[in-house]
Amino acid sequence: MDSMAKILLAEDEPALGQIVKESLETKGFQVLLCKDGQEALDTYYQAKPQLLVLDVMMPKKDGFTLAKEIRMQDATIPIIFLTAKSQTQDVVEGFTLGGNDYLKKPFSMEELIVRIKNLLNHRKDQVPSEMSIGDYIFGFKQQTLTYKKEEPIKLTHREAHLLFHLHNNKNQVLDRSIILKKLWGDDDFFNARSMDVFITKLRKKLKRDERIQIVNVRGFGYKLIC
Amino acid sequence: MDSMAKILLAEDEPALGQIVKESLETKGFQVLLCKDGQEALDTYYQAKPQLLVLDVMMPKKDGFTLAKEIRMQDATIPIIFLTAKSQTQDVVEGFTLGGNDYLKKPFSMEELIVRIKNLLNHRKDQVPSEMSIGDYIFGFKQQTLTYKKEEPIKLTHREAHLLFHLHNNKNQVLDRSIILKKLWGDDDFFNARSMDVFITKLRKKLKRDERIQIVNVRGFGYKLIC
DNA sequence: AATCAGTGTTAACGAGTGTTAACCGTTTTG
DNA sequence: CAAAACGGTTAACACTCGTTAACACTGATT
């Protein structure tokens, strides 16, 4: 299984990229090495790898921006970020949940391999594609909400991710800034307002079961009650 | 209350499973014994237990993988892992946060029972979602006050928390500074006045049942009488 | 190339929530 | 009794959030 896995590696420093590529290949992975973010995005669409290893600082498109675009296409593909130690902790942490992980440079190859194997193996188990919310069934990967036996309601990427995090923290207050960093990568005024819009959209789509509520906690965040 | 608690026990070794099941049953728990991870997952969905005791090493689906899936459904259900001593410490520790705990095999039944009771009791303290105050039903989680069969009155976050603390200390004087520190994080002049405003608001919303009163104890705090 | 549908962002306005100030009566203190 | 302290209540205010709609961007289709 692992032996066939296709890995996309985006690293702008040629020497490092080559070493990592070769090391991974000796472990039986197929490695696609890209030297900048744009090339990585193109390669992603073309080759559909099972896992991404992205340098954060890259020409043309940085790792986070790239990751966000790819997450629009695939909500669950595991991503490992390679970060320089100068990278601030909190920015990185915003990305580490979900199918993500990160490694600080310099890192050992063993460590990278362990994490790759871990993400590839446990992936299927980590995100059970369907979860129940009240009388709804929420298909995260399918991006659908199904009320009892009715026609599934389609969710957009943002809606599905937002609901996913709310559900993971159901009956607890989920901090605005945590959601914003996870979904938008940053916490600024406009993102915050955008998020409010999606809360409205989710409330509409969830209103068939009145036991389910998304309650606001002023100044802190939202709480999914079910 | 505990006596009615449903516990899911997943343990692949039949002899051990049977012993634990019977021991817990003599303590008044209802025990659902499953012999592998897959069966446990099915049983979980069907029976909705209040607590899980999972062997880590099991056929079909190991305890950690199982726990992850169940956590997607319920982020707060307490889980106790049973681990062989060969299990490395650090792997186990990754799972001990949240509502989790673990026991190294071999373990004593007393120890298991203590931990079960501990987790079940703590949990109840954490979220007794509904409590009755006179003829009202106070939904703390839902932030509502329902008088008999009428339309629920909505409470704001502050109102709900304030009432929650008053109710937790009903018929006793609750010190001003304690509430202020818990709800406002600090005890200063302005917060104190703000709190008085909320007391007024609560009194209004509680006035349908005249047996309920929020009495001021000059210089000390408030007392909820019901 | 032009149009269209889907998605996400920005803007604008109104409603909800919490804080502060002001005024009042009551109780305590000197 | 007068002054001070305390608390009740209301209203004004500032800030946050809910909601709608317009707009921008992307891909797909014709």
Coordinates of C-alpha atoms (C1' of nucleotides) in Angstrom, one line a residue:
Chain A
M1 CA 0.0 0.0 0.0
D2 CA 2.6 2.5 1.1
S3 CA 5.0 1.3 -1.5
M4 CA 2.8 2.7 -4.2
A5 CA 2.1 6.0 -2.6
K6 CA 2.6 9.1 -4.7
I7 CA 4.1 12.0 -2.7
L8 CA 4.3 15.6 -3.9
L9 CA 7.4 17.3 -2.5
A10 CA 7.6 21.1 -2.9
E11 CA 11.0 22.5 -1.9
D12 CA 12.8 25.4 -3.6
E13 CA 16.3 24.6 -2.4
P14 CA 17.5 22.1 -5.0
A15 CA 20.1 20.3 -2.8
L16 CA 17.7 19.6 0.0
G17 CA 14.9 18.7 -2.3
Q18 CA 17.0 16.1 -4.1
I19 CA 18.2 14.5 -0.9
V20 CA 14.7 14.2 0.5
K21 CA 13.4 12.9 -2.8
E22 CA 16.0 10.2 -3.0
S23 CA 15.6 9.1 0.6
L24 CA 11.9 8.7 0.1
E25 CA 12.3 6.8 -3.1
T26 CA 14.6 4.3 -1.3
K27 CA 11.7 3.7 1.0
G28 CA 9.5 2.8 -1.9
F29 CA 7.5 6.1 -2.4
Q30 CA 7.0 7.7 -5.7
V31 CA 8.2 11.3 -5.3
L32 CA 7.3 14.3 -7.5
L33 CA 9.7 17.1 -6.8
C34 CA 8.6 20.7 -7.5
K35 CA 10.7 23.8 -7.1
D36 CA 8.0 26.4 -6.4
G37 CA 4.4 26.7 -5.4
Q38 CA 3.0 27.2 -8.9
E39 CA 4.7 24.1 -10.2
A40 CA 3.4 22.2 -7.2
L41 CA -0.2 23.2 -7.9
D42 CA 0.0 22.2 -11.5
T43 CA 1.6 18.9 -10.6
Y44 CA -1.1 18.3 -8.0
Y45 CA -3.9 18.6 -10.5
Q46 CA -2.1 16.5 -13.0
A47 CA -0.7 13.7 -10.8
K48 CA -3.2 13.5 -7.9
P49 CA -0.7 12.5 -5.2
Q50 CA -1.8 10.9 -1.9
L51 CA 0.2 13.2 0.3
L52 CA 1.9 16.6 0.1
V53 CA 5.1 17.7 1.7
L54 CA 5.3 21.5 1.3
D55 CA 8.1 23.9 2.2
V56 CA 6.4 27.0 3.7
M57 CA 8.7 29.6 2.1
M58 CA 8.8 29.1 -1.6
P59 CA 8.9 31.4 -4.7
K60 CA 5.7 32.2 -6.6
K61 CA 3.3 30.7 -4.0
D62 CA 4.0 29.9 -0.4
G63 CA 3.1 26.6 1.2
F64 CA 0.1 27.9 3.2
T65 CA -1.5 29.6 0.2
L66 CA -0.9 26.5 -1.8
A67 CA -2.4 24.3 0.9
K68 CA -5.5 26.4 1.0
E69 CA -6.1 26.1 -2.7
I70 CA -5.5 22.4 -2.6
R71 CA -7.8 21.9 0.4
M72 CA -10.6 23.4 -1.8
Q73 CA -10.2 20.4 -4.0
D74 CA -9.6 17.7 -1.4
A75 CA -10.7 18.3 2.1
T76 CA -8.8 15.4 3.6
I77 CA -5.4 14.9 1.8
P78 CA -2.7 14.9 4.4
I79 CA -0.2 17.8 4.2
I80 CA 3.1 18.1 6.0
F81 CA 4.6 21.5 6.1
L82 CA 8.4 22.1 6.3
T83 CA 9.0 25.3 8.3
A84 CA 12.1 27.2 9.1
K85 CA 12.5 27.9 12.7
S86 CA 11.9 31.6 12.2
Q87 CA 8.3 30.8 11.3
T88 CA 6.1 31.9 14.1
Q89 CA 4.6 29.2 16.1
D90 CA 1.0 30.3 16.1
V91 CA 0.7 30.7 12.3
V92 CA 1.9 27.2 11.9
E93 CA -0.4 25.8 14.6
G94 CA -3.4 27.1 12.8
F95 CA -2.6 24.5 10.1
T96 CA -1.7 21.5 12.2
L97 CA -5.1 20.0 12.8
G98 CA -7.2 18.1 10.3
G99 CA -5.0 16.0 8.1
N100 CA -2.0 18.2 8.7
D101 CA 1.3 18.1 10.4
Y102 CA 4.5 20.1 10.3
L103 CA 8.2 19.6 10.7
K104 CA 10.7 22.2 11.7
K105 CA 13.9 22.5 9.7
P106 CA 16.4 21.0 10.1
F107 CA 14.6 17.6 10.4
S108 CA 15.8 14.0 10.3
M109 CA 14.7 11.8 7.4
E110 CA 13.5 9.2 9.9
E111 CA 11.1 11.7 11.4
L112 CA 9.7 12.7 8.1
I113 CA 9.2 9.0 7.1
V114 CA 7.5 8.2 10.3
R115 CA 5.0 11.0 9.9
I116 CA 4.4 10.2 6.3
K117 CA 3.6 6.6 7.1
N118 CA 1.5 7.6 10.0
L119 CA -0.6 9.9 8.0
L120 CA -1.0 7.5 5.1
N121 CA -2.0 4.6 7.4
H122 CA -4.3 6.3 9.8
R123 CA -5.9 8.6 7.3
K124 CA -8.9 6.5 6.6
D125 CA -9.7 6.1 10.3
Q126 CA -9.2 9.7 11.3
V127 CA -12.0 11.2 9.3
P128 CA -15.0 9.0 9.2
S129 CA -16.7 10.5 6.3
E130 CA -20.1 10.5 7.9
M131 CA -21.2 11.8 11.3
S132 CA -24.6 12.3 12.7
I133 CA -25.8 15.7 14.0
G134 CA -29.2 15.5 15.5
D135 CA -31.4 14.0 12.8
Y136 CA -29.0 15.0 10.1
I137 CA -26.2 12.9 8.6
F138 CA -23.2 15.1 7.8
G139 CA -21.0 13.8 5.0
F140 CA -17.9 15.8 5.4
K141 CA -16.1 14.4 2.4
Q142 CA -19.2 14.3 0.3
Q143 CA -20.0 17.8 1.5
T144 CA -23.6 16.9 2.2
L145 CA -26.2 17.3 4.9
T146 CA -29.0 14.7 4.8
Y147 CA -32.1 15.2 6.9
K148 CA -33.7 11.8 7.6
K149 CA -34.6 10.4 4.2
E150 CA -34.7 13.6 2.3
E151 CA -32.6 14.7 -0.6
P152 CA -29.1 15.7 0.6
I153 CA -28.4 19.4 0.9
K154 CA -25.1 20.3 -0.7
L155 CA -22.5 22.1 1.3
T156 CA -19.6 24.2 0.0
H157 CA -16.1 23.6 1.1
R158 CA -16.2 26.4 3.6
E159 CA -19.5 25.3 5.0
A160 CA -18.4 21.7 5.4
H161 CA -15.1 22.7 7.1
L162 CA -16.8 25.1 9.4
L163 CA -19.4 22.6 10.4
F164 CA -16.7 19.9 10.8
H165 CA -14.9 22.0 13.4
L166 CA -18.1 23.0 15.2
H167 CA -19.0 19.4 15.4
N168 CA -15.6 18.4 16.7
N169 CA -16.2 20.8 19.5
K170 CA -19.9 20.4 19.9
N171 CA -21.5 21.7 23.1
Q172 CA -18.3 23.7 23.8
V173 CA -17.5 27.2 22.8
L174 CA -15.2 27.2 19.7
D175 CA -13.1 30.3 19.6
R176 CA -13.5 32.6 16.6
S177 CA -9.8 33.0 16.1
I178 CA -9.2 29.3 16.1
I179 CA -11.7 28.7 13.4
L180 CA -10.4 31.7 11.5
K181 CA -6.8 30.5 11.6
K182 CA -7.8 27.0 10.6
L183 CA -10.1 27.8 7.8
W184 CA -8.9 31.2 6.5
G185 CA -5.3 31.0 7.7
D186 CA -5.5 34.3 9.4
D187 CA -7.7 36.3 11.8
D188 CA -8.6 39.7 10.5
F189 CA -11.7 41.8 10.3
F190 CA -12.9 40.8 6.9
N191 CA -12.3 37.1 7.5
A192 CA -14.3 37.4 10.7
R193 CA -17.2 38.9 8.9
S194 CA -17.0 36.3 6.2
M195 CA -17.2 33.6 8.8
D196 CA -20.4 35.2 10.2
V197 CA -21.9 34.8 6.8
F198 CA -21.2 31.1 6.7
I199 CA -22.6 30.7 10.2
T200 CA -25.8 32.2 8.8
K201 CA -25.7 29.8 5.9
L202 CA -25.2 26.8 8.2
R203 CA -28.0 27.8 10.5
K204 CA -30.4 27.9 7.5
K205 CA -29.3 24.5 6.4
L206 CA -29.6 23.0 9.9
K207 CA -32.9 24.5 10.8
R208 CA -35.0 21.4 10.0
D209 CA -34.0 19.9 13.4
E210 CA -34.7 22.6 15.9
R211 CA -32.7 20.9 18.6
I212 CA -29.6 21.9 16.7
Q213 CA -28.5 25.4 17.3
I214 CA -25.4 27.4 16.6
V215 CA -25.2 29.8 19.5
N216 CA -23.0 32.8 19.6
V217 CA -20.9 33.6 22.6
R218 CA -20.3 37.3 22.3
G219 CA -16.7 38.1 22.0
F220 CA -15.5 34.5 22.0
G221 CA -17.0 32.4 19.3
Y222 CA -19.7 29.9 18.5
K223 CA -21.1 26.8 20.1
L224 CA -22.9 24.0 18.3
I225 CA -25.6 22.6 20.4
C226 CA -27.0 19.2 19.6
Chain B
M1 CA -27.6 7.6 38.8
D2 CA -24.3 5.8 38.2
S3 CA -26.2 2.6 38.7
M4 CA -27.9 3.1 35.3
A5 CA -24.7 4.0 33.4
K6 CA -24.1 2.1 30.3
I7 CA -20.5 1.1 29.7
L8 CA -19.1 -0.2 26.5
L9 CA -16.2 -2.7 27.2
A10 CA -14.1 -3.8 24.2
E11 CA -11.7 -6.6 25.1
D12 CA -10.7 -9.4 22.8
E13 CA -9.5 -11.8 25.4
P14 CA -12.7 -13.6 26.4
A15 CA -11.7 -14.6 29.9
L16 CA -10.6 -11.2 30.9
G17 CA -13.5 -9.5 29.3
Q18 CA -16.0 -11.7 31.1
I19 CA -14.4 -11.1 34.5
V20 CA -14.4 -7.3 34.1
K21 CA -17.9 -7.3 32.7
E22 CA -19.2 -9.3 35.7
S23 CA -17.3 -7.2 38.2
L24 CA -18.7 -4.0 36.8
E25 CA -22.2 -5.5 36.7
T26 CA -22.0 -6.2 40.4
K27 CA -21.3 -2.6 40.9
G28 CA -24.5 -1.7 39.1
F29 CA -23.2 -0.8 35.7
Q30 CA -24.8 -2.0 32.5
V31 CA -21.9 -3.5 30.5
L32 CA -21.8 -4.2 26.8
L33 CA -18.9 -6.5 26.0
C34 CA -17.5 -6.5 22.5
K35 CA -14.8 -8.8 21.2
D36 CA -13.2 -6.5 18.6
G37 CA -13.0 -3.0 17.4
Q38 CA -15.5 -3.3 14.7
E39 CA -18.2 -4.8 16.9
A40 CA -17.5 -2.1 19.4
L41 CA -18.1 0.6 16.9
D42 CA -21.4 -0.9 15.8
T43 CA -22.5 -1.3 19.4
Y44 CA -21.5 2.3 20.1
Y45 CA -23.8 3.6 17.4
Q46 CA -26.6 1.4 18.5
A47 CA -26.5 1.7 22.3
K48 CA -25.0 5.1 22.9
P49 CA -23.1 4.2 26.1
Q50 CA -21.9 6.9 28.6
L51 CA -18.4 5.6 28.8
L52 CA -15.9 3.5 26.9
V53 CA -13.3 1.0 28.2
L54 CA -11.2 0.0 25.2
D55 CA -8.4 -2.5 25.0
V56 CA -5.7 -0.9 22.8
M57 CA -4.7 -4.1 21.0
M58 CA -7.7 -5.7 19.4
P59 CA -8.5 -7.5 16.1
K60 CA -10.0 -5.6 13.2
K61 CA -9.7 -2.2 14.7
D62 CA -7.4 -1.1 17.5
G63 CA -8.5 0.9 20.4
F64 CA -6.9 4.2 19.4
T65 CA -8.3 4.1 15.9
L66 CA -11.7 3.3 17.3
A67 CA -11.4 6.1 19.8
K68 CA -10.7 8.5 17.0
E69 CA -13.8 7.6 15.1
I70 CA -16.0 7.8 18.1
R71 CA -14.5 11.1 19.1
M72 CA -15.8 12.5 15.8
Q73 CA -19.2 11.7 17.0
D74 CA -18.8 12.8 20.5
A75 CA -15.9 15.0 21.5
T76 CA -16.5 14.6 25.3
I77 CA -17.4 11.0 26.0
P78 CA -14.9 9.6 28.5
I79 CA -12.6 6.8 27.3
I80 CA -10.4 4.5 29.4
F81 CA -7.7 2.6 27.5
L82 CA -6.4 -0.7 28.6
T83 CA -2.8 -1.0 27.6
A84 CA -0.3 -3.8 27.7
K85 CA 2.9 -2.8 29.4
S86 CA 4.8 -3.2 26.1
Q87 CA 2.8 -0.2 24.8
T88 CA 5.2 2.8 24.7
Q89 CA 4.5 5.5 27.1
D90 CA 4.5 8.4 24.7
V91 CA 1.9 6.9 22.4
V92 CA -0.4 6.4 25.2
E93 CA 0.1 9.8 26.7
G94 CA -1.0 11.4 23.4
F95 CA -4.4 10.1 24.2
T96 CA -4.8 10.9 27.9
L97 CA -6.0 14.4 27.5
G98 CA -9.6 15.4 27.2
G99 CA -12.0 13.0 28.9
N100 CA -9.5 10.2 28.6
D101 CA -7.6 8.0 31.0
Y102 CA -5.6 4.8 30.7
L103 CA -4.8 1.7 32.8
K104 CA -1.8 -0.5 32.4
K105 CA -2.4 -4.2 32.4
P106 CA -2.5 -6.0 34.7
F107 CA -4.8 -3.7 36.7
S108 CA -7.0 -4.1 39.7
M109 CA -10.7 -3.9 39.4
E110 CA -10.9 -1.4 42.2
E111 CA -8.7 0.9 40.3
L112 CA -10.8 0.6 37.2
I113 CA -14.0 1.2 39.1
V114 CA -12.6 4.3 40.8
R115 CA -11.6 5.8 37.5
I116 CA -15.0 5.0 35.9
K117 CA -16.8 6.6 38.8
N118 CA -14.5 9.5 38.7
L119 CA -15.1 10.2 35.0
L120 CA -18.8 9.7 35.2
N121 CA -19.2 12.0 38.1
H122 CA -17.0 14.7 36.7
R123 CA -18.8 14.7 33.5
K124 CA -22.1 15.2 35.1
D125 CA -20.8 18.2 37.0
Q126 CA -19.5 19.5 33.7
V127 CA -22.8 19.7 31.9
P128 CA -26.0 19.1 33.7
S129 CA -27.7 20.7 30.8
E130 CA -31.1 21.1 32.3
M131 CA -32.1 22.0 35.8
S132 CA -35.4 23.1 37.3
I133 CA -35.8 26.3 39.2
G134 CA -39.3 26.5 40.7
D135 CA -41.7 26.0 37.8
Y136 CA -39.0 27.0 35.3
I137 CA -36.7 24.7 33.4
F138 CA -33.3 26.3 33.0
G139 CA -31.4 25.0 30.0
F140 CA -27.9 26.2 30.6
K141 CA -26.5 24.8 27.4
Q142 CA -29.4 26.0 25.3
Q143 CA -29.4 29.3 27.2
T144 CA -33.2 29.2 27.8
L145 CA -35.7 29.5 30.6
T146 CA -38.9 27.7 30.0
Y147 CA -41.9 28.5 32.2
K148 CA -44.3 25.5 32.3
K149 CA -45.3 24.9 28.7
E150 CA -44.7 28.4 27.4
E151 CA -42.3 29.5 24.7
P152 CA -38.8 29.4 26.1
I153 CA -37.3 32.8 27.1
K154 CA -33.9 33.3 25.6
L155 CA -31.0 34.1 27.9
T156 CA -27.7 35.7 26.9
H157 CA -24.4 34.2 27.7
R158 CA -23.9 36.4 30.7
E159 CA -27.4 35.8 32.0
A160 CA -27.1 32.1 31.7
H161 CA -23.8 31.9 33.4
L162 CA -24.9 34.2 36.2
L163 CA -28.0 32.1 36.8
F164 CA -26.0 28.9 36.6
H165 CA -23.8 30.0 39.5
L166 CA -26.7 31.3 41.5
H167 CA -28.4 28.0 41.0
N168 CA -25.3 26.0 42.0
N169 CA -25.4 27.9 45.3
K170 CA -29.2 28.2 45.7
N171 CA -30.4 29.2 49.1
Q172 CA -27.0 30.3 50.1
V173 CA -25.4 33.6 49.8
L174 CA -23.1 33.8 46.8
D175 CA -20.3 36.3 47.2
R176 CA -20.1 39.2 44.7
S177 CA -16.4 38.9 44.2
I178 CA -16.6 35.2 43.4
I179 CA -19.1 35.7 40.6
L180 CA -17.3 38.7 39.3
K181 CA -14.0 36.8 39.1
K182 CA -15.7 33.8 37.5
L183 CA -17.7 35.7 34.9
W184 CA -15.9 38.9 34.4
G185 CA -12.4 37.8 35.3
D186 CA -11.9 40.7 37.7
D187 CA -13.6 42.5 40.5
D188 CA -13.8 46.2 40.0
F189 CA -16.3 48.9 40.4
F190 CA -17.7 48.9 36.9
N191 CA -18.0 45.1 36.6
A192 CA -19.9 45.2 39.9
R193 CA -22.4 47.7 38.5
S194 CA -22.7 45.7 35.3
M195 CA -23.5 42.6 37.3
D196 CA -26.3 44.4 39.2
V197 CA -27.8 45.2 35.8
F198 CA -27.8 41.5 35.0
I199 CA -29.4 40.7 38.3
T200 CA -32.2 43.0 37.3
K201 CA -32.6 41.3 34.0
L202 CA -32.7 37.9 35.6
R203 CA -35.3 39.0 38.1
K204 CA -37.5 40.2 35.3
K205 CA -37.2 36.9 33.4
L206 CA -37.9 34.9 36.6
K207 CA -40.8 36.8 37.9
R208 CA -43.5 34.5 36.6
D209 CA -42.9 32.2 39.5
E210 CA -43.1 34.4 42.6
R211 CA -41.6 31.8 44.9
I212 CA -38.3 32.4 43.1
Q213 CA -36.4 35.4 44.3
I214 CA -32.9 36.8 44.0
V215 CA -32.3 38.5 47.3
N216 CA -29.5 40.9 47.9
V217 CA -27.4 40.5 51.0
R218 CA -26.0 44.0 51.5
G219 CA -22.3 44.1 51.3
F220 CA -21.9 40.4 50.5
G221 CA -23.7 39.3 47.4
Y222 CA -26.9 37.6 46.2
K223 CA -28.9 34.6 47.2
L224 CA -31.2 32.6 44.9
I225 CA -34.3 31.4 46.8
C226 CA -36.4 28.7 45.3
Chain C
dA1 C1' -15.1 34.3 -26.9
dA2 C1' -19.5 34.8 -24.3
dT3 C1' -22.4 33.3 -21.0
dC4 C1' -23.6 31.1 -17.0
dA5 C1' -23.6 28.8 -12.4
dG6 C1' -21.4 28.2 -8.2
dT7 C1' -18.7 29.9 -4.6
dG8 C1' -16.7 33.2 -1.6
dT9 C1' -15.9 38.1 -0.1
dT10 C1' -17.2 42.7 0.9
dA11 C1' -20.5 46.2 2.1
dA12 C1' -24.3 48.0 4.4
dC13 C1' -27.9 48.2 7.7
dG14 C1' -30.4 46.6 11.6
dA15 C1' -30.8 43.9 15.8
dG16 C1' -28.8 42.1 19.9
dT17 C1' -25.7 42.3 23.8
dG18 C1' -23.0 44.3 27.4
dT19 C1' -21.1 48.5 29.7
dT20 C1' -21.4 52.8 31.6
dA21 C1' -23.7 56.7 33.5
dA22 C1' -27.3 58.8 35.9
dC23 C1' -30.9 59.1 39.2
dC24 C1' -33.4 57.2 42.8
dG25 C1' -34.6 55.0 47.2
dT26 C1' -32.9 52.4 51.2
dT27 C1' -29.7 51.3 54.7
dT28 C1' -25.8 52.1 57.5
dT29 C1' -22.7 55.2 59.9
dG30 C1' -21.0 59.1 62.5
Chain D
dC1 C1' -30.3 63.9 61.4
dA2 C1' -27.0 64.4 57.7
dA3 C1' -23.7 62.1 55.1
dA4 C1' -22.1 58.2 52.9
dA5 C1' -22.5 53.7 51.1
dC6 C1' -25.0 50.4 48.7
dG7 C1' -28.0 48.6 45.5
dG8 C1' -32.3 48.9 41.8
dT9 C1' -33.5 50.5 37.7
dT10 C1' -33.6 52.7 33.4
dA11 C1' -31.6 54.7 29.4
dA12 C1' -27.8 56.0 26.4
dC13 C1' -24.1 54.2 24.2
dA14 C1' -20.5 51.3 21.9
dC15 C1' -19.5 47.3 20.1
dT16 C1' -20.6 42.7 18.1
dC17 C1' -23.2 39.9 15.4
dG18 C1' -27.1 38.5 11.9
dT19 C1' -28.6 39.0 7.6
dT20 C1' -29.2 40.3 2.9
dA21 C1' -27.5 41.7 -1.3
dA22 C1' -24.2 43.2 -4.5
dC23 C1' -19.9 42.1 -6.3
dA24 C1' -15.7 39.4 -7.8
dC25 C1' -13.6 35.3 -9.1
dT26 C1' -13.3 30.7 -11.0
dG27 C1' -14.5 27.0 -14.1
dA28 C1' -17.5 24.9 -17.1
dT29 C1' -20.5 25.1 -21.1
dT30 C1' -22.1 26.5 -25.3

